[in-house]
PDB file of C-alpha atoms in Angstrom:
ATOM      1  CA  UNK A1360     -38.173 -12.531 -22.482  1.00  0.00           C
ATOM      2  CA  UNK A1361     -36.959  -9.655 -20.592  1.00  0.00           C
ATOM      3  CA  UNK A1362     -33.853  -8.555 -21.117  1.00  0.00           C
ATOM      4  CA  UNK A1363     -30.366  -9.476 -19.035  1.00  0.00           C
ATOM      5  CA  UNK A1364     -29.042  -6.469 -17.323  1.00  0.00           C
ATOM      6  CA  UNK A1365     -25.757  -5.059 -17.846  1.00  0.00           C
ATOM      7  CA  UNK A1366     -22.777  -5.639 -15.833  1.00  0.00           C
ATOM      8  CA  UNK A1367     -21.686  -2.903 -14.020  1.00  0.00           C
ATOM      9  CA  UNK A1368     -17.497  -3.761 -13.216  1.00  0.00           C
ATOM     10  CA  UNK A1369     -15.672  -2.234 -10.445  1.00  0.00           C
ATOM     11  CA  UNK A1370     -11.834  -2.331 -10.018  1.00  0.00           C
ATOM     12  CA  UNK A1371     -10.270  -1.627  -6.725  1.00  0.00           C
ATOM     13  CA  UNK A1372      -7.216  -0.231  -7.611  1.00  0.00           C
ATOM     14  CA  UNK A1373      -4.897  -0.205  -4.397  1.00  0.00           C
ATOM     15  CA  UNK A1374      -6.412  -0.928  -0.978  1.00  0.00           C
ATOM     16  CA  UNK A1375      -4.863  -1.471   2.180  1.00  0.00           C
ATOM     17  CA  UNK A1376      -3.585  -4.581   2.599  1.00  0.00           C
ATOM     18  CA  UNK A1377      -0.901  -5.197  -0.056  1.00  0.00           C
ATOM     19  CA  UNK A1378       2.719  -3.511   0.401  1.00  0.00           C
ATOM     20  CA  UNK A1379       4.871  -2.274  -2.820  1.00  0.00           C
ATOM     21  CA  UNK A1380       7.144  -5.548  -1.828  1.00  0.00           C
ATOM     22  CA  UNK A1381       4.658  -8.105  -3.064  1.00  0.00           C
ATOM     23  CA  UNK A1382       4.928  -6.689  -6.687  1.00  0.00           C
ATOM     24  CA  UNK A1383       6.708  -4.670  -8.621  1.00  0.00           C
ATOM     25  CA  UNK A1384       3.284  -3.505 -10.585  1.00  0.00           C
ATOM     26  CA  UNK A1385       1.409  -2.507  -7.616  1.00  0.00           C
ATOM     27  CA  UNK A1386       0.270   1.164  -7.367  1.00  0.00           C
ATOM     28  CA  UNK A1387       1.862   2.311  -4.407  1.00  0.00           C
ATOM     29  CA  UNK A1388       2.026   6.141  -4.687  1.00  0.00           C
ATOM     30  CA  UNK A1389      -1.077   8.612  -5.397  1.00  0.00           C
ATOM     31  CA  UNK A1390       0.483   9.229  -8.863  1.00  0.00           C
ATOM     32  CA  UNK A1391       0.057   5.931  -9.330  1.00  0.00           C
ATOM     33  CA  UNK A1392      -3.488   5.106  -8.378  1.00  0.00           C
ATOM     34  CA  UNK A1393      -4.848   7.603  -9.755  1.00  0.00           C
ATOM     35  CA  UNK A1394      -3.106   6.821 -13.393  1.00  0.00           C
ATOM     36  CA  UNK A1395      -3.901   3.412 -13.048  1.00  0.00           C
ATOM     37  CA  UNK A1396      -7.683   4.169 -12.145  1.00  0.00           C
ATOM     38  CA  UNK A1397      -8.141   5.811 -14.942  1.00  0.00           C
ATOM     39  CA  UNK A1398      -6.597   3.444 -17.070  1.00  0.00           C
ATOM     40  CA  UNK A1399      -9.112   0.522 -15.540  1.00  0.00           C
ATOM     41  CA  UNK A1400     -11.842   3.070 -16.485  1.00  0.00           C
ATOM     42  CA  UNK A1401     -10.770   3.576 -19.938  1.00  0.00           C
ATOM     43  CA  UNK A1402     -10.245  -0.338 -20.309  1.00  0.00           C
ATOM     44  CA  UNK A1403     -13.786  -0.453 -19.220  1.00  0.00           C
ATOM     45  CA  UNK A1404     -14.305  -0.036 -15.587  1.00  0.00           C
ATOM     46  CA  UNK A1405     -17.488   2.127 -14.985  1.00  0.00           C
ATOM     47  CA  UNK A1406     -16.786   2.211 -11.087  1.00  0.00           C
ATOM     48  CA  UNK A1407     -13.116   2.803  -9.513  1.00  0.00           C
ATOM     49  CA  UNK A1408     -12.897   1.798  -5.658  1.00  0.00           C
ATOM     50  CA  UNK A1409     -10.176   4.835  -4.313  1.00  0.00           C
ATOM     51  CA  UNK A1410      -7.898   3.688  -1.165  1.00  0.00           C
ATOM     52  CA  UNK A1411      -4.824   6.744  -0.721  1.00  0.00           C
ATOM     53  CA  UNK A1412      -1.749   6.268   0.162  1.00  0.00           C
ATOM     54  CA  UNK A1413       1.624   7.982   0.708  1.00  0.00           C
ATOM     55  CA  UNK A1414       5.025   8.495  -1.577  1.00  0.00           C
ATOM     56  CA  UNK A1415       6.002   5.084   0.165  1.00  0.00           C
ATOM     57  CA  UNK A1416       2.689   3.017  -0.390  1.00  0.00           C
ATOM     58  CA  UNK A1417       1.533   3.720   3.281  1.00  0.00           C
ATOM     59  CA  UNK A1418      -2.242   3.955   3.699  1.00  0.00           C
ATOM     60  CA  UNK A1419      -3.140   7.311   4.386  1.00  0.00           C
ATOM     61  CA  UNK A1420      -6.288   9.118   4.637  1.00  0.00           C
ATOM     62  CA  UNK A1421      -5.161  12.447   5.039  1.00  0.00           C
ATOM     63  CA  UNK A1422      -7.640  14.964   2.851  1.00  0.00           C
ATOM     64  CA  UNK A1423      -4.927  16.077   0.471  1.00  0.00           C
ATOM     65  CA  UNK A1424      -3.530  12.764  -0.620  1.00  0.00           C
ATOM     66  CA  UNK A1425      -7.213  11.824  -1.226  1.00  0.00           C
ATOM     67  CA  UNK A1426      -8.150  14.903  -3.118  1.00  0.00           C
ATOM     68  CA  UNK A1427      -5.100  14.468  -5.330  1.00  0.00           C
ATOM     69  CA  UNK A1428      -6.157  11.177  -6.234  1.00  0.00           C
ATOM     70  CA  UNK A1429      -9.729  11.672  -6.523  1.00  0.00           C
ATOM     71  CA  UNK A1430      -8.984  15.232  -8.171  1.00  0.00           C
ATOM     72  CA  UNK A1431      -7.222  13.825 -11.158  1.00  0.00           C
ATOM     73  CA  UNK A1432      -9.103  10.753 -11.653  1.00  0.00           C
ATOM     74  CA  UNK A1433     -12.262  13.042 -12.356  1.00  0.00           C
ATOM     75  CA  UNK A1434     -10.491  14.984 -14.471  1.00  0.00           C
ATOM     76  CA  UNK A1435      -9.640  12.457 -17.226  1.00  0.00           C
ATOM     77  CA  UNK A1436     -12.402   9.913 -16.227  1.00  0.00           C
ATOM     78  CA  UNK A1437     -16.224   9.703 -16.390  1.00  0.00           C
ATOM     79  CA  UNK A1438     -16.177   6.315 -14.078  1.00  0.00           C
ATOM     80  CA  UNK A1439     -18.033   6.429 -10.743  1.00  0.00           C
ATOM     81  CA  UNK A1440     -15.580   7.280  -7.561  1.00  0.00           C
ATOM     82  CA  UNK A1441     -15.900   5.200  -4.979  1.00  0.00           C
ATOM     83  CA  UNK A1442     -13.977   5.895  -1.485  1.00  0.00           C
ATOM     84  CA  UNK A1443     -13.117   3.476   1.331  1.00  0.00           C
ATOM     85  CA  UNK A1444     -14.669   3.737   4.702  1.00  0.00           C
ATOM     86  CA  UNK A1445     -12.597   0.627   5.671  1.00  0.00           C
ATOM     87  CA  UNK A1446      -9.218   3.000   5.442  1.00  0.00           C
ATOM     88  CA  UNK A1447      -6.162   1.351   6.734  1.00  0.00           C
ATOM     89  CA  UNK A1448      -5.454  -0.861  10.208  1.00  0.00           C
ATOM     90  CA  UNK A1449      -4.876   1.713  12.607  1.00  0.00           C
ATOM     91  CA  UNK A1450      -6.867   4.311  11.778  1.00  0.00           C
ATOM     92  CA  UNK A1451      -9.673   5.850  14.146  1.00  0.00           C
ATOM     93  CA  UNK A1452     -13.075   5.320  13.108  1.00  0.00           C
ATOM     94  CA  UNK A1453     -13.738   9.072  13.050  1.00  0.00           C
ATOM     95  CA  UNK A1454      -9.992   9.166  10.687  1.00  0.00           C
ATOM     96  CA  UNK A1455     -12.497   6.853   8.263  1.00  0.00           C
ATOM     97  CA  UNK A1456     -15.297   8.225   7.942  1.00  0.00           C
ATOM     98  CA  UNK A1457     -14.176  11.742   7.909  1.00  0.00           C
ATOM     99  CA  UNK A1458     -13.713  11.383   4.028  1.00  0.00           C
ATOM    100  CA  UNK A1459     -17.426  11.215   3.355  1.00  0.00           C
ATOM    101  CA  UNK A1460     -18.092  14.304   4.253  1.00  0.00           C
ATOM    102  CA  UNK A1461     -15.471  16.463   2.675  1.00  0.00           C
ATOM    103  CA  UNK A1462     -15.319  14.859  -0.757  1.00  0.00           C
ATOM    104  CA  UNK A1463     -19.493  13.598  -0.688  1.00  0.00           C
ATOM    105  CA  UNK A1464     -18.432  11.045  -3.543  1.00  0.00           C
ATOM    106  CA  UNK A1465     -20.940   9.028  -5.483  1.00  0.00           C
ATOM    107  CA  UNK A1466     -20.717   5.997  -3.302  1.00  0.00           C
ATOM    108  CA  UNK A1467     -18.188   4.724  -0.393  1.00  0.00           C
ATOM    109  CA  UNK A1468     -17.503   1.316   0.988  1.00  0.00           C
ATOM    110  CA  UNK A1469     -20.042   1.099   4.683  1.00  0.00           C
ATOM    111  CA  UNK A1470     -18.840  -2.001   6.488  1.00  0.00           C
ATOM    112  CA  UNK A1471     -21.374  -4.247   7.869  1.00  0.00           C
ATOM    113  CA  UNK A1472     -20.178  -4.767  11.155  1.00  0.00           C
ATOM    114  CA  UNK A1473     -17.004  -5.807  13.147  1.00  0.00           C
ATOM    115  CA  UNK A1474     -14.558  -8.736  12.762  1.00  0.00           C
ATOM    116  CA  UNK A1475     -10.814 -10.005  13.540  1.00  0.00           C
ATOM    117  CA  UNK A1476      -9.766  -8.932  10.313  1.00  0.00           C
ATOM    118  CA  UNK A1477      -6.412 -10.667   9.826  1.00  0.00           C
ATOM    119  CA  UNK A1478      -3.895 -10.943   7.213  1.00  0.00           C
ATOM    120  CA  UNK A1479      -0.413 -11.485   9.310  1.00  0.00           C
ATOM    121  CA  UNK A1480       0.477 -15.005   7.037  1.00  0.00           C
ATOM    122  CA  UNK A1481       1.231 -12.072   4.284  1.00  0.00           C
ATOM    123  CA  UNK A1482       4.329 -11.386   6.117  1.00  0.00           C
ATOM    124  CA  UNK A1483       5.504 -14.454   5.735  1.00  0.00           C
ATOM    125  CA  UNK A1484       6.445 -14.328   1.461  1.00  0.00           C
ATOM    126  CA  UNK A1485       8.283 -10.727   1.822  1.00  0.00           C
ATOM    127  CA  UNK A1486      11.998 -11.498   2.501  1.00  0.00           C
ATOM    128  CA  UNK A1487      13.839  -8.429   1.438  1.00  0.00           C
ATOM    129  CA  UNK A1488      10.751  -5.526   1.722  1.00  0.00           C
ATOM    130  CA  UNK A1489      11.234  -2.580   0.288  1.00  0.00           C
ATOM    131  CA  UNK A1490      10.200  -0.248   2.868  1.00  0.00           C
ATOM    132  CA  UNK A1491       9.920  -0.379   6.583  1.00  0.00           C
ATOM    133  CA  UNK A1492       6.464  -0.227   7.543  1.00  0.00           C
ATOM    134  CA  UNK A1493       5.604  -2.772   5.374  1.00  0.00           C
ATOM    135  CA  UNK A1494       6.615  -6.197   8.061  1.00  0.00           C
ATOM    136  CA  UNK A1495       5.116  -4.399  11.025  1.00  0.00           C
ATOM    137  CA  UNK A1496       2.122  -3.140   9.562  1.00  0.00           C
ATOM    138  CA  UNK A1497       1.055  -6.341   8.352  1.00  0.00           C
ATOM    139  CA  UNK A1498       2.214  -8.641  11.468  1.00  0.00           C
ATOM    140  CA  UNK A1499       0.099  -6.470  13.752  1.00  0.00           C
ATOM    141  CA  UNK A1500      -3.045  -8.026  12.195  1.00  0.00           C
ATOM    142  CA  UNK A1501      -2.917 -10.704  14.005  1.00  0.00           C
ATOM    143  CA  UNK A1502      -4.436  -8.454  17.045  1.00  0.00           C
ATOM    144  CA  UNK A1503      -6.726  -6.783  15.049  1.00  0.00           C
ATOM    145  CA  UNK A1504     -10.716  -6.285  15.696  1.00  0.00           C
ATOM    146  CA  UNK A1505     -11.683  -4.275  12.518  1.00  0.00           C
ATOM    147  CA  UNK A1506     -14.349  -1.991  14.736  1.00  0.00           C
ATOM    148  CA  UNK A1507     -18.063  -1.503  13.347  1.00  0.00           C
ATOM    149  CA  UNK A1508     -20.139  -1.104  16.130  1.00  0.00           C
ATOM    150  CA  UNK A1509     -23.746  -0.499  15.384  1.00  0.00           C
ATOM    151  CA  UNK A1510     -22.940   2.844  16.671  1.00  0.00           C
ATOM    152  CA  UNK A1511     -20.287   3.158  14.272  1.00  0.00           C
ATOM    153  CA  UNK A1512     -22.365   2.190  11.308  1.00  0.00           C
ATOM    154  CA  UNK A1513     -25.252   4.605  11.837  1.00  0.00           C
ATOM    155  CA  UNK A1514     -23.135   7.504  11.985  1.00  0.00           C
ATOM    156  CA  UNK A1515     -22.135   6.316   8.651  1.00  0.00           C
ATOM    157  CA  UNK A1516     -25.535   5.280   6.667  1.00  0.00           C
ATOM    158  CA  UNK A1517     -26.389   9.263   8.107  1.00  0.00           C
ATOM    159  CA  UNK A1518     -23.382  10.718   7.146  1.00  0.00           C
ATOM    160  CA  UNK A1519     -23.995   9.358   4.071  1.00  0.00           C
ATOM    161  CA  UNK A1520     -27.565   9.874   3.317  1.00  0.00           C
ATOM    162  CA  UNK A1521     -26.967  13.719   4.069  1.00  0.00           C
ATOM    163  CA  UNK A1522     -24.287  13.844   1.400  1.00  0.00           C
ATOM    164  CA  UNK A1523     -25.831  11.604  -0.988  1.00  0.00           C
ATOM    165  CA  UNK A1524     -23.571   9.214  -1.124  1.00  0.00           C
ATOM    166  CA  UNK A1525     -24.904   5.539  -2.016  1.00  0.00           C
ATOM    167  CA  UNK A1526     -23.519   2.701   0.332  1.00  0.00           C
ATOM    168  CA  UNK A1527     -21.744  -0.033  -0.691  1.00  0.00           C
ATOM    169  CA  UNK A1528     -22.063  -2.538   2.417  1.00  0.00           C
ATOM    170  CA  UNK A1529     -19.243  -4.633   2.870  1.00  0.00           C
ATOM    171  CA  UNK A1530     -20.116  -8.109   4.229  1.00  0.00           C
ATOM    172  CA  UNK A1531     -17.403 -10.288   5.610  1.00  0.00           C
ATOM    173  CA  UNK A1532     -19.536 -12.497   7.472  1.00  0.00           C
ATOM    174  CA  UNK A1533     -23.434 -13.992   7.433  1.00  0.00           C
ATOM    175  CA  UNK A1534     -24.714 -12.401  10.018  1.00  0.00           C
ATOM    176  CA  UNK A1535     -23.840  -9.176   8.877  1.00  0.00           C
ATOM    177  CA  UNK A1536     -26.810  -8.868   7.034  1.00  0.00           C
ATOM    178  CA  UNK A1537     -28.541  -8.934   9.934  1.00  0.00           C
ATOM    179  CA  UNK A1538     -26.907  -5.689  11.167  1.00  0.00           C
ATOM    180  CA  UNK A1539     -28.303  -4.293   7.719  1.00  0.00           C
ATOM    181  CA  UNK A1540     -31.356  -5.619   8.548  1.00  0.00           C
ATOM    182  CA  UNK A1541     -31.461  -3.958  11.872  1.00  0.00           C
ATOM    183  CA  UNK A1542     -30.944  -0.854  10.080  1.00  0.00           C
ATOM    184  CA  UNK A1543     -33.341  -1.150   7.368  1.00  0.00           C
ATOM    185  CA  UNK A1544     -36.273  -1.797   9.938  1.00  0.00           C
ATOM    186  CA  UNK A1545     -34.951   1.523  11.776  1.00  0.00           C
ATOM    187  CA  UNK A1546     -35.583   3.846   8.505  1.00  0.00           C
ATOM    188  CA  UNK A1547     -31.481   4.564   9.260  1.00  0.00           C
ATOM    189  CA  UNK A1548     -31.266   2.507   5.815  1.00  0.00           C
ATOM    190  CA  UNK A1549     -32.651   5.068   2.810  1.00  0.00           C
ATOM    191  CA  UNK A1550     -31.138   4.060  -0.025  1.00  0.00           C
ATOM    192  CA  UNK A1551     -31.291   1.353  -2.380  1.00  0.00           C
ATOM    193  CA  UNK A1552     -29.329  -1.963  -1.742  1.00  0.00           C
ATOM    194  CA  UNK A1553     -25.764  -3.111  -2.997  1.00  0.00           C
ATOM    195  CA  UNK A1554     -23.685  -6.009  -1.423  1.00  0.00           C
ATOM    196  CA  UNK A1555     -20.050  -6.202  -1.546  1.00  0.00           C
ATOM    197  CA  UNK A1556     -19.782  -9.487  -0.094  1.00  0.00           C
ATOM    198  CA  UNK A1557     -15.766  -9.946   0.991  1.00  0.00           C
ATOM    199  CA  UNK A1558     -15.012 -13.538   1.644  1.00  0.00           C
ATOM    200  CA  UNK A1559     -12.278 -15.674   2.521  1.00  0.00           C
ATOM    201  CA  UNK A1560     -10.452 -13.189   4.883  1.00  0.00           C
ATOM    202  CA  UNK A1561      -9.198 -14.661   8.111  1.00  0.00           C
ATOM    203  CA  UNK A1562     -11.859 -13.856  10.458  1.00  0.00           C
ATOM    204  CA  UNK A1563     -14.770 -14.112   8.054  1.00  0.00           C
ATOM    205  CA  UNK A1564     -16.544 -16.258   6.177  1.00  0.00           C
ATOM    206  CA  UNK A1565     -14.798 -18.609   3.629  1.00  0.00           C
ATOM    207  CA  UNK A1566     -14.796 -18.478  -0.300  1.00  0.00           C
ATOM    208  CA  UNK A1567     -16.382 -21.362  -2.046  1.00  0.00           C
ATOM    209  CA  UNK A1568     -19.205 -21.301  -4.351  1.00  0.00           C
ATOM    210  CA  UNK A1569     -21.429 -22.878  -2.030  1.00  0.00           C
ATOM    211  CA  UNK A1570     -21.108 -20.672   0.672  1.00  0.00           C
ATOM    212  CA  UNK A1571     -21.568 -17.195  -1.774  1.00  0.00           C
ATOM    213  CA  UNK A1572     -24.708 -18.759  -3.155  1.00  0.00           C
ATOM    214  CA  UNK A1573     -26.056 -19.024   0.052  1.00  0.00           C
ATOM    215  CA  UNK A1574     -25.257 -15.550   1.020  1.00  0.00           C
ATOM    216  CA  UNK A1575     -26.604 -14.657  -2.325  1.00  0.00           C
ATOM    217  CA  UNK A1576     -29.844 -16.381  -1.211  1.00  0.00           C
ATOM    218  CA  UNK A1577     -30.138 -15.369   2.201  1.00  0.00           C
ATOM    219  CA  UNK A1578     -29.380 -11.571   1.409  1.00  0.00           C
ATOM    220  CA  UNK A1579     -31.719 -11.861  -0.907  1.00  0.00           C
ATOM    221  CA  UNK A1580     -34.714 -13.419   2.124  1.00  0.00           C
ATOM    222  CA  UNK A1581     -33.626 -10.955   4.539  1.00  0.00           C
ATOM    223  CA  UNK A1582     -33.064  -8.035   2.680  1.00  0.00           C
ATOM    224  CA  UNK A1583     -35.571  -8.306  -0.683  1.00  0.00           C
ATOM    225  CA  UNK A1584     -35.081  -9.341  -3.870  1.00  0.00           C
ATOM    226  CA  UNK A1585     -33.915  -5.986  -5.137  1.00  0.00           C
ATOM    227  CA  UNK A1586     -30.757  -5.721  -3.945  1.00  0.00           C
ATOM    228  CA  UNK A1587     -27.574  -5.410  -5.614  1.00  0.00           C
ATOM    229  CA  UNK A1588     -24.199  -7.509  -5.361  1.00  0.00           C
ATOM    230  CA  UNK A1589     -20.765  -8.168  -6.361  1.00  0.00           C
ATOM    231  CA  UNK A1590     -18.422 -10.358  -4.559  1.00  0.00           C
ATOM    232  CA  UNK A1591     -14.338  -9.269  -3.566  1.00  0.00           C
ATOM    233  CA  UNK A1592     -12.700 -12.565  -4.431  1.00  0.00           C
ATOM    234  CA  UNK A1593      -9.622 -12.144  -2.940  1.00  0.00           C
ATOM    235  CA  UNK A1594      -5.839 -13.749  -4.285  1.00  0.00           C
ATOM    236  CA  UNK A1595      -5.792 -16.006  -7.657  1.00  0.00           C
ATOM    237  CA  UNK A1596      -9.171 -17.283  -7.548  1.00  0.00           C
ATOM    238  CA  UNK A1597     -10.876 -13.161  -8.566  1.00  0.00           C
ATOM    239  CA  UNK A1598     -12.129 -14.220 -12.084  1.00  0.00           C
ATOM    240  CA  UNK A1599     -14.014 -17.062 -11.763  1.00  0.00           C
ATOM    241  CA  UNK A1600     -15.536 -16.071  -8.313  1.00  0.00           C
ATOM    242  CA  UNK A1601     -16.428 -12.407 -10.321  1.00  0.00           C
ATOM    243  CA  UNK A1602     -18.189 -14.649 -13.272  1.00  0.00           C
ATOM    244  CA  UNK A1603     -20.010 -16.362 -10.565  1.00  0.00           C
ATOM    245  CA  UNK A1604     -21.636 -13.190  -9.466  1.00  0.00           C
ATOM    246  CA  UNK A1605     -22.660 -12.162 -12.871  1.00  0.00           C
ATOM    247  CA  UNK A1606     -24.193 -15.597 -13.525  1.00  0.00           C
ATOM    248  CA  UNK A1607     -25.782 -14.770 -10.055  1.00  0.00           C
ATOM    249  CA  UNK A1608     -27.313 -11.895 -10.789  1.00  0.00           C
ATOM    250  CA  UNK A1609     -24.594  -9.993  -9.362  1.00  0.00           C
ATOM    251  CA  UNK A1610     -21.500  -7.380 -10.973  1.00  0.00           C
ATOM    252  CA  UNK A1611     -18.248  -7.658 -10.540  1.00  0.00           C
ATOM    253  CA  UNK A1612     -15.565  -6.527  -8.931  1.00  0.00           C
ATOM    254  CA  UNK A1613     -11.764  -7.014  -9.483  1.00  0.00           C
ATOM    255  CA  UNK A1614      -8.530  -4.878  -9.065  1.00  0.00           C
ATOM    256  CA  UNK A1615      -4.890  -5.270  -7.153  1.00  0.00           C
ATOM    257  CA  UNK A1616      -6.753  -5.055  -3.785  1.00  0.00           C
ATOM    258  CA  UNK A1617      -8.017  -8.074  -3.919  1.00  0.00           C
ATOM    259  CA  UNK A1618      -5.660 -10.075  -6.123  1.00  0.00           C
ATOM    260  CA  UNK A1619      -2.310  -9.144  -7.423  1.00  0.00           C
ATOM    261  CA  UNK A1620      -2.579 -12.018  -9.870  1.00  0.00           C
ATOM    262  CA  UNK A1621      -3.697 -11.604 -13.912  1.00  0.00           C
ATOM    263  CA  UNK A1622      -3.761 -16.181 -13.717  1.00  0.00           C
ATOM    264  CA  UNK A1623      -3.702 -18.632 -10.938  1.00  0.00           C
ATOM    265  CA  UNK A1624      -0.767 -19.817 -11.489  1.00  0.00           C
ATOM    266  CA  UNK A1625       1.116 -17.122 -10.178  1.00  0.00           C
ATOM    267  CA  UNK A1626       1.309 -14.624 -12.805  1.00  0.00           C
ATOM    268  CA  UNK A1627       1.183 -11.024 -11.906  1.00  0.00           C
ATOM    269  CA  UNK A1628      -1.068  -8.377 -13.532  1.00  0.00           C
ATOM    270  CA  UNK A1629       0.783  -5.843 -15.037  1.00  0.00           C
ATOM    271  CA  UNK A1630      -1.868  -3.522 -14.127  1.00  0.00           C
ATOM    272  CA  UNK A1631      -5.479  -2.966 -12.585  1.00  0.00           C
ATOM    273  CA  UNK A1632      -5.976  -2.164 -16.444  1.00  0.00           C
ATOM    274  CA  UNK A1633      -5.198  -5.845 -17.659  1.00  0.00           C
ATOM    275  CA  UNK A1634      -7.481  -7.514 -15.048  1.00  0.00           C
ATOM    276  CA  UNK A1635     -10.535  -5.281 -15.838  1.00  0.00           C
ATOM    277  CA  UNK A1636      -9.767  -6.081 -19.834  1.00  0.00           C
ATOM    278  CA  UNK A1637      -9.779 -10.272 -18.929  1.00  0.00           C
ATOM    279  CA  UNK A1638     -12.940 -10.025 -16.779  1.00  0.00           C
ATOM    280  CA  UNK A1639     -14.313  -7.924 -19.847  1.00  0.00           C
ATOM    281  CA  UNK A1640     -13.702 -10.324 -22.409  1.00  0.00           C
ATOM    282  CA  UNK A1641     -15.226 -13.630 -19.904  1.00  0.00           C
ATOM    283  CA  UNK A1642     -18.200 -11.707 -19.674  1.00  0.00           C
ATOM    284  CA  UNK A1643     -18.329 -10.566 -23.206  1.00  0.00           C
ATOM    285  CA  UNK A1644     -17.513 -14.663 -24.173  1.00  0.00           C
ATOM    286  CA  UNK A1645     -20.669 -15.059 -22.010  1.00  0.00           C
ATOM    287  CA  UNK A1646     -23.125 -12.598 -23.905  1.00  0.00           C
ATOM    288  CA  UNK A1647     -23.233 -10.234 -21.142  1.00  0.00           C
ATOM    289  CA  UNK A1648     -23.111  -6.509 -22.539  1.00  0.00           C
ATOM    290  CA  UNK A1649     -20.963  -3.752 -19.978  1.00  0.00           C
ATOM    291  CA  UNK A1650     -22.164  -1.022 -18.724  1.00  0.00           C
ATOM    292  CA  UNK A1651     -20.577   2.151 -18.846  1.00  0.00           C
ATOM    293  CA  UNK A1652     -20.627   4.752 -16.183  1.00  0.00           C
ATOM    294  CA  UNK A1653     -23.537   6.695 -17.465  1.00  0.00           C
ATOM    295  CA  UNK A1654     -25.264   3.257 -17.042  1.00  0.00           C
ATOM    296  CA  UNK A1655     -23.777   2.388 -14.117  1.00  0.00           C
ATOM    297  CA  UNK A1656     -25.430   5.797 -12.316  1.00  0.00           C
ATOM    298  CA  UNK A1657     -28.529   4.774 -13.293  1.00  0.00           C
ATOM    299  CA  UNK A1658     -28.729   1.047 -12.233  1.00  0.00           C
ATOM    300  CA  UNK A1659     -27.110   2.302  -8.719  1.00  0.00           C
ATOM    301  CA  UNK A1660     -28.987   5.485  -8.919  1.00  0.00           C
ATOM    302  CA  UNK A1661     -26.300   7.757  -8.001  1.00  0.00           C
ATOM    303  CA  UNK A1662     -26.642  11.734  -7.964  1.00  0.00           C
ATOM    304  CA  UNK A1663     -23.928  12.233 -10.377  1.00  0.00           C
ATOM    305  CA  UNK A1664     -20.345  13.361 -10.842  1.00  0.00           C
ATOM    306  CA  UNK A1665     -21.102  17.160 -11.212  1.00  0.00           C
ATOM    307  CA  UNK A1666     -22.845  16.000  -7.267  1.00  0.00           C
ATOM    308  CA  UNK A1667     -19.017  15.385  -5.394  1.00  0.00           C
ATOM    309  CA  UNK A1668     -16.671  17.868  -3.689  1.00  0.00           C
ATOM    310  CA  UNK A1669     -13.444  17.532  -5.739  1.00  0.00           C
TER     311      UNK A1669
END
């Protein structure tokens, strides 16, 4: 009997969707993002996924802010640090991808296609915004296209290949698997394939067990059985869908980018680390072993933290 592979826990610390008014525990400043990432790693996350925000919580892509966050995490943690190329709504393609060449991280998100990425309804839950930017930022996504053309994707992948950065393919819809298959046939995809399914976004495929099992099955048929994968599970269903991924041979992702809750009754998570602790406990109760950062580097074929530029 073959040994069960260990599970990689990723923690997506802050993202670019939630705003400071949604939770008093949300890491909104560079210092809070770095601190919560370090705490999440100490709690058992082998990978931390990082977006940058300025002091008032507004998502940004400038190098100075990113470097402050990344260097602090690297200095105080052995975790694999993944960087977003999704950026935030309103950023140009060039701005979103520029962080790869600048920092050359071990891994980074690579979006598998364009979509109507909409979350304007979140504005309805904020009656007294902490900052003026929050409501317009959320509301304008009703008219938002998250642009990732074939040209954009090719540029992103070639840049990552040159920098030794593993693409973490964000798959928002079924057809985006075919986009990746095209680049695999063309020889643009040269590194092992790691998929991050992103169900439940208004504009993408639905989040339910049947849909997730279908996506896993189709991904293997289209891209090969050797792929690795996990899922973003937005909102209050994070832990059940993360567990589903583990049961299906994948890895898991939690974090306050994806959901602000610790329980589906609406209890807010006090930190990213609390979410990591919960999913780690669930997995260990199901007799899974958890990968440490160095084991995750081997499993994902990463270049190592000494080869990044921060």
